Amino acid sequence: MYYTCLAIFDYNPNMAVCMKVEIWVQLLTTLDKLLSLLEEHREVHFNEGMPEEEENLEDLEKQLTVAGSILVIMERADDEFTKLLRNLDPHGTEYVERLSDEAKLCGLILRVKAELSHRRATHEEMCRTYLREIEHLYYKVDYQTAIVEGEESSRSKMDTLCKYIYRYDSTDRIRTRAMLCHIYHHALHNRWSEGRDLMLMSHLQQSISHADIPTKILHNRTMVQLGLCAFRKGLIQHAHTTLNEIQSSQKSKELLAQVYLLRG
């Protein structure tokens, strides 16, 4: 099943082009079957740095090891989902149908996280998994009427996931993105003080110029959400100060990655 997933990715050799919808559906089904097999056979281990010729799939007297990583498969599937949505017409029925796949993908991410935890994965691997979960959570409003009694709120879940990354991450990128998502989530739920304080304590505005483009875009969107939060709270001066930099640039759509480029 693992190599079937790899074959599905290799079916589309151009990384810049999204998968066809039917291939994407097949990928989700195959990944679900792979995780089911792993949950039944916990004796099988993955080794990302192992050459394929050294893997052991038959000798039961030794540890059964597959050359590869289930985490990498999950990350690639998550990236493909984003590319697929970007290339669909947002006003079409196909887009709505594919949006429903997010629930399935999030379920697979949680299962991968559980498997990695059971197999005592490194902090680096867990941080990568936590970030994927955060990136599917931070922009969603936590309606109080929708919270089932006893169910964990998105605020406490975000706190748990982000604080783990703050503590154990050794890469600036994962920590930076987790912090921006955390601030965005605070602002989205009108927690102005928490979001502003986290932004100030992080000193992100001094270092964001060195980040990659997707992280810069996330930073700009977070600043806008923080400014809107201030406006909703009646803090007009703070809202003006926060939003002024992006709005005065005359390139707000580019800074927020909201420009649609026609492809000939």
Short mmCIF file of C-alpha atoms in Angstrom, two decimals:
data_model
loop_
_atom_site.label_atom_id
_atom_site.label_comp_id
_atom_site.label_asym_id
_atom_site.label_seq_id
_atom_site.Cartn_x
_atom_site.Cartn_y
_atom_site.Cartn_z
CA MET A 1 0.00 0.00 0.00
CA TYR A 2 2.87 2.35 0.77
CA TYR A 3 4.36 1.91 -2.68
CA THR A 4 0.90 2.25 -4.21
CA CYS A 5 0.69 5.71 -2.63
CA LEU A 6 4.09 6.59 -4.06
CA ALA A 7 2.99 5.33 -7.49
CA ILE A 8 -0.09 7.58 -7.34
CA PHE A 9 2.12 10.60 -6.64
CA ASP A 10 4.49 9.60 -9.44
CA TYR A 11 1.57 9.33 -11.86
CA ASN A 12 1.73 13.12 -12.04
CA PRO A 13 5.45 13.93 -12.53
CA ASN A 14 4.89 17.71 -12.72
CA MET A 15 4.85 18.93 -9.12
CA ALA A 16 3.41 22.31 -10.19
CA VAL A 17 0.23 20.73 -11.61
CA CYS A 18 -2.49 19.33 -9.37
CA MET A 19 -3.78 15.77 -9.53
CA LYS A 20 -6.86 14.84 -11.44
CA VAL A 21 -9.88 14.52 -9.19
CA GLU A 22 -10.27 10.76 -9.72
CA ILE A 23 -6.59 10.22 -8.84
CA TRP A 24 -7.02 12.30 -5.69
CA VAL A 25 -10.00 10.21 -4.59
CA GLN A 26 -7.97 7.06 -5.18
CA LEU A 27 -5.12 8.50 -3.09
CA LEU A 28 -7.42 9.13 -0.12
CA THR A 29 -8.78 5.58 -0.33
CA THR A 30 -5.30 4.04 -0.58
CA LEU A 31 -3.96 6.12 2.31
CA ASP A 32 -6.91 5.03 4.45
CA LYS A 33 -6.16 1.36 3.68
CA LEU A 34 -2.46 1.88 4.43
CA LEU A 35 -3.21 3.35 7.85
CA SER A 36 -5.63 0.52 8.61
CA LEU A 37 -2.87 -2.00 7.84
CA LEU A 38 -0.40 -0.13 10.04
CA GLU A 39 -2.89 -0.01 12.90
CA GLU A 40 -3.28 -3.80 12.64
CA HIS A 41 0.46 -4.49 12.27
CA ARG A 42 2.27 -2.31 14.77
CA GLU A 43 5.36 -4.50 14.37
CA VAL A 44 6.09 -2.84 11.00
CA HIS A 45 8.32 0.23 11.24
CA PHE A 46 9.33 2.99 8.83
CA ASN A 47 12.82 4.36 8.34
CA GLU A 48 12.98 7.48 6.18
CA GLY A 49 16.74 7.41 5.73
CA MET A 50 17.07 3.71 4.91
CA PRO A 51 17.99 2.64 1.34
CA GLU A 52 15.33 0.47 -0.30
CA GLU A 53 17.69 -2.48 -0.68
CA GLU A 54 18.12 -2.66 3.13
CA GLU A 55 14.44 -2.80 4.04
CA ASN A 56 13.09 -6.01 5.59
CA LEU A 57 9.60 -7.18 4.63
CA GLU A 58 9.94 -10.95 5.00
CA ASP A 59 12.38 -12.01 7.76
CA LEU A 60 10.16 -12.24 10.85
CA GLU A 61 13.17 -12.86 13.10
CA LYS A 62 14.28 -9.29 12.48
CA GLN A 63 12.39 -6.02 12.78
CA LEU A 64 10.12 -5.53 9.77
CA THR A 65 11.16 -2.21 8.27
CA VAL A 66 9.94 -0.23 5.25
CA ALA A 67 12.22 2.34 3.64
CA GLY A 68 10.15 5.51 3.72
CA SER A 69 7.94 7.66 5.92
CA ILE A 70 4.20 7.69 6.49
CA LEU A 71 4.58 11.32 7.58
CA VAL A 72 5.98 12.33 4.18
CA ILE A 73 3.05 10.60 2.45
CA MET A 74 0.59 12.53 4.63
CA GLU A 75 2.36 15.85 3.98
CA ARG A 76 2.33 15.28 0.22
CA ALA A 77 -1.36 14.37 0.31
CA ASP A 78 -2.10 17.56 2.27
CA ASP A 79 -0.15 19.65 -0.25
CA GLU A 80 -2.01 17.98 -3.14
CA PHE A 81 -5.34 18.86 -1.51
CA THR A 82 -4.36 22.54 -1.40
CA LYS A 83 -3.22 22.49 -5.04
CA LEU A 84 -6.43 20.76 -6.09
CA LEU A 85 -8.64 23.43 -4.48
CA ARG A 86 -6.58 26.23 -6.03
CA ASN A 87 -7.14 24.82 -9.51
CA LEU A 88 -10.89 24.27 -9.22
CA ASP A 89 -13.59 26.83 -9.93
CA PRO A 90 -14.67 28.06 -6.45
CA HIS A 91 -18.21 28.62 -7.78
CA GLY A 92 -18.60 25.09 -9.14
CA THR A 93 -20.14 22.00 -7.55
CA GLU A 94 -16.85 20.08 -7.88
CA TYR A 95 -15.17 22.58 -5.55
CA VAL A 96 -17.85 22.05 -2.90
CA GLU A 97 -17.54 18.27 -3.22
CA ARG A 98 -13.77 18.43 -2.80
CA LEU A 99 -14.12 20.70 0.22
CA SER A 100 -15.91 17.83 1.92
CA ASP A 101 -12.70 15.81 1.53
CA GLU A 102 -11.06 18.01 4.17
CA ALA A 103 -12.86 16.11 6.95
CA LYS A 104 -11.47 12.83 5.59
CA LEU A 105 -7.98 14.33 5.26
CA CYS A 106 -8.06 15.71 8.81
CA GLY A 107 -9.10 12.27 10.04
CA LEU A 108 -6.11 10.75 8.25
CA ILE A 109 -3.79 13.37 9.78
CA LEU A 110 -5.06 12.45 13.27
CA ARG A 111 -4.49 8.77 12.55
CA VAL A 112 -0.96 9.46 11.34
CA LYS A 113 -0.34 11.47 14.52
CA ALA A 114 -1.58 8.56 16.64
CA GLU A 115 0.61 6.08 14.76
CA LEU A 116 3.71 8.27 15.10
CA SER A 117 3.03 8.74 18.80
CA HIS A 118 2.62 4.98 19.29
CA ARG A 119 5.86 4.33 17.41
CA ARG A 120 7.68 6.94 19.52
CA ALA A 121 8.48 9.32 16.71
CA THR A 122 10.95 12.15 17.20
CA HIS A 123 9.88 15.60 18.39
CA GLU A 124 10.66 16.92 14.91
CA GLU A 125 8.22 14.48 13.29
CA MET A 126 5.52 15.22 15.85
CA CYS A 127 5.95 18.98 15.33
CA ARG A 128 5.50 18.54 11.58
CA THR A 129 2.33 16.54 12.20
CA TYR A 130 0.98 19.04 14.73
CA LEU A 131 1.53 21.90 12.27
CA ARG A 132 -0.56 20.13 9.62
CA GLU A 133 -3.36 19.76 12.15
CA ILE A 134 -3.05 23.43 13.16
CA GLU A 135 -3.23 24.58 9.54
CA HIS A 136 -6.61 22.89 9.15
CA LEU A 137 -7.95 24.41 12.38
CA TYR A 138 -6.73 27.98 12.89
CA TYR A 139 -9.05 29.74 10.39
CA LYS A 140 -12.28 28.09 11.54
CA VAL A 141 -14.69 29.86 13.86
CA ASP A 142 -15.50 27.95 17.03
CA TYR A 143 -19.23 28.59 17.39
CA GLN A 144 -20.26 28.14 21.01
CA THR A 145 -23.58 26.61 20.00
CA ALA A 146 -21.73 23.91 18.06
CA ILE A 147 -19.56 22.75 20.96
CA VAL A 148 -20.80 19.50 22.42
CA GLU A 149 -20.60 19.28 26.18
CA GLY A 150 -17.31 17.68 27.17
CA GLU A 151 -15.76 18.24 23.75
CA GLU A 152 -12.46 20.09 23.56
CA SER A 153 -12.81 23.64 22.21
CA SER A 154 -10.66 24.84 19.34
CA ARG A 155 -8.95 27.32 21.69
CA SER A 156 -7.69 24.65 24.07
CA LYS A 157 -6.75 22.41 21.14
CA MET A 158 -4.77 25.23 19.49
CA ASP A 159 -3.05 25.99 22.80
CA THR A 160 -2.02 22.36 23.24
CA LEU A 161 -0.73 21.92 19.70
CA CYS A 162 1.10 25.26 19.50
CA LYS A 163 2.71 24.99 22.93
CA TYR A 164 4.12 21.59 22.01
CA ILE A 165 5.73 23.16 18.93
CA TYR A 166 7.02 26.15 20.92
CA ARG A 167 8.71 23.74 23.30
CA TYR A 168 10.15 21.12 20.99
CA ASP A 169 10.56 22.58 17.51
CA SER A 170 14.13 23.13 16.36
CA THR A 171 13.28 24.84 13.06
CA ASP A 172 12.28 28.49 12.81
CA ARG A 173 9.73 27.87 10.06
CA ILE A 174 7.45 25.47 11.94
CA ARG A 175 7.50 27.59 15.10
CA THR A 176 6.86 30.78 13.12
CA ARG A 177 3.90 29.32 11.22
CA ALA A 178 2.42 27.81 14.40
CA MET A 179 2.69 31.18 16.16
CA LEU A 180 1.07 33.05 13.28
CA CYS A 181 -1.78 30.52 13.19
CA HIS A 182 -2.17 30.88 16.96
CA ILE A 183 -2.38 34.70 16.69
CA TYR A 184 -4.83 34.44 13.76
CA HIS A 185 -7.06 32.12 15.78
CA HIS A 186 -7.06 34.52 18.75
CA ALA A 187 -7.94 37.46 16.47
CA LEU A 188 -10.68 35.51 14.67
CA HIS A 189 -12.38 34.92 18.03
CA ASN A 190 -12.00 38.55 19.16
CA ARG A 191 -9.25 37.84 21.69
CA TRP A 192 -7.39 41.06 20.86
CA SER A 193 -5.16 41.20 23.93
CA GLU A 194 -3.97 37.60 23.60
CA GLY A 195 -3.27 37.96 19.88
CA ARG A 196 -1.48 41.31 20.19
CA ASP A 197 0.63 40.18 23.15
CA LEU A 198 1.69 37.01 21.36
CA MET A 199 2.66 39.01 18.28
CA LEU A 200 4.70 41.47 20.34
CA MET A 201 6.46 38.78 22.38
CA SER A 202 7.33 36.75 19.29
CA HIS A 203 9.23 39.63 17.59
CA LEU A 204 8.03 38.17 14.28
CA GLN A 205 7.84 41.54 12.58
CA GLN A 206 11.59 41.92 12.91
CA SER A 207 12.37 38.52 11.36
CA ILE A 208 9.52 37.91 8.91
CA SER A 209 11.49 39.44 6.02
CA HIS A 210 13.74 36.35 6.08
CA ALA A 211 10.82 33.89 5.87
CA ASP A 212 9.62 32.04 2.76
CA ILE A 213 6.79 33.49 0.67
CA PRO A 214 3.93 31.30 2.05
CA THR A 215 4.92 32.29 5.59
CA LYS A 216 5.06 35.98 4.62
CA ILE A 217 1.56 35.66 3.18
CA LEU A 218 0.34 34.01 6.39
CA HIS A 219 1.92 36.87 8.37
CA ASN A 220 0.13 39.49 6.26
CA ARG A 221 -3.20 37.73 6.63
CA THR A 222 -2.66 37.45 10.37
CA MET A 223 -1.96 41.17 10.65
CA VAL A 224 -5.16 41.96 8.74
CA GLN A 225 -7.18 39.62 10.97
CA LEU A 226 -5.61 41.27 14.03
CA GLY A 227 -6.57 44.70 12.68
CA LEU A 228 -10.15 43.55 12.02
CA CYS A 229 -10.28 42.16 15.55
CA ALA A 230 -9.25 45.57 16.93
CA PHE A 231 -11.96 47.22 14.82
CA ARG A 232 -14.62 44.82 16.10
CA LYS A 233 -13.51 45.59 19.66
CA GLY A 234 -13.86 49.33 19.02
CA LEU A 235 -10.09 49.96 19.17
CA ILE A 236 -10.03 52.18 16.11
CA GLN A 237 -6.53 53.57 16.59
CA HIS A 238 -5.06 50.06 16.96
CA ALA A 239 -7.04 48.89 13.94
CA HIS A 240 -5.73 51.77 11.82
CA THR A 241 -2.13 51.19 12.90
CA THR A 242 -2.32 47.45 12.21
CA LEU A 243 -4.04 47.70 8.83
CA ASN A 244 -2.31 50.82 7.54
CA GLU A 245 0.92 49.15 6.36
CA ILE A 246 -0.84 46.68 4.07
CA GLN A 247 -3.59 49.01 2.85
CA SER A 248 -1.21 51.89 2.08
CA SER A 249 1.04 49.73 -0.08
CA GLN A 250 -1.43 49.70 -3.02
CA LYS A 251 -0.64 45.98 -3.35
CA SER A 252 -2.90 44.54 -0.69
CA LYS A 253 -4.22 41.77 -2.96
CA GLU A 254 -0.68 40.65 -3.82
CA LEU A 255 0.40 40.76 -0.17
CA LEU A 256 -2.59 38.62 0.82
CA ALA A 257 -2.23 36.30 -2.22
CA GLN A 258 -5.71 37.15 -3.45
CA VAL A 259 -4.75 37.84 -7.06
CA TYR A 260 -6.06 35.37 -9.60
CA LEU A 261 -3.63 34.90 -12.47
CA LEU A 262 -5.18 33.88 -15.78
CA ARG A 263 -3.26 31.07 -17.45
CA GLY A 264 -3.18 31.05 -21.20
#
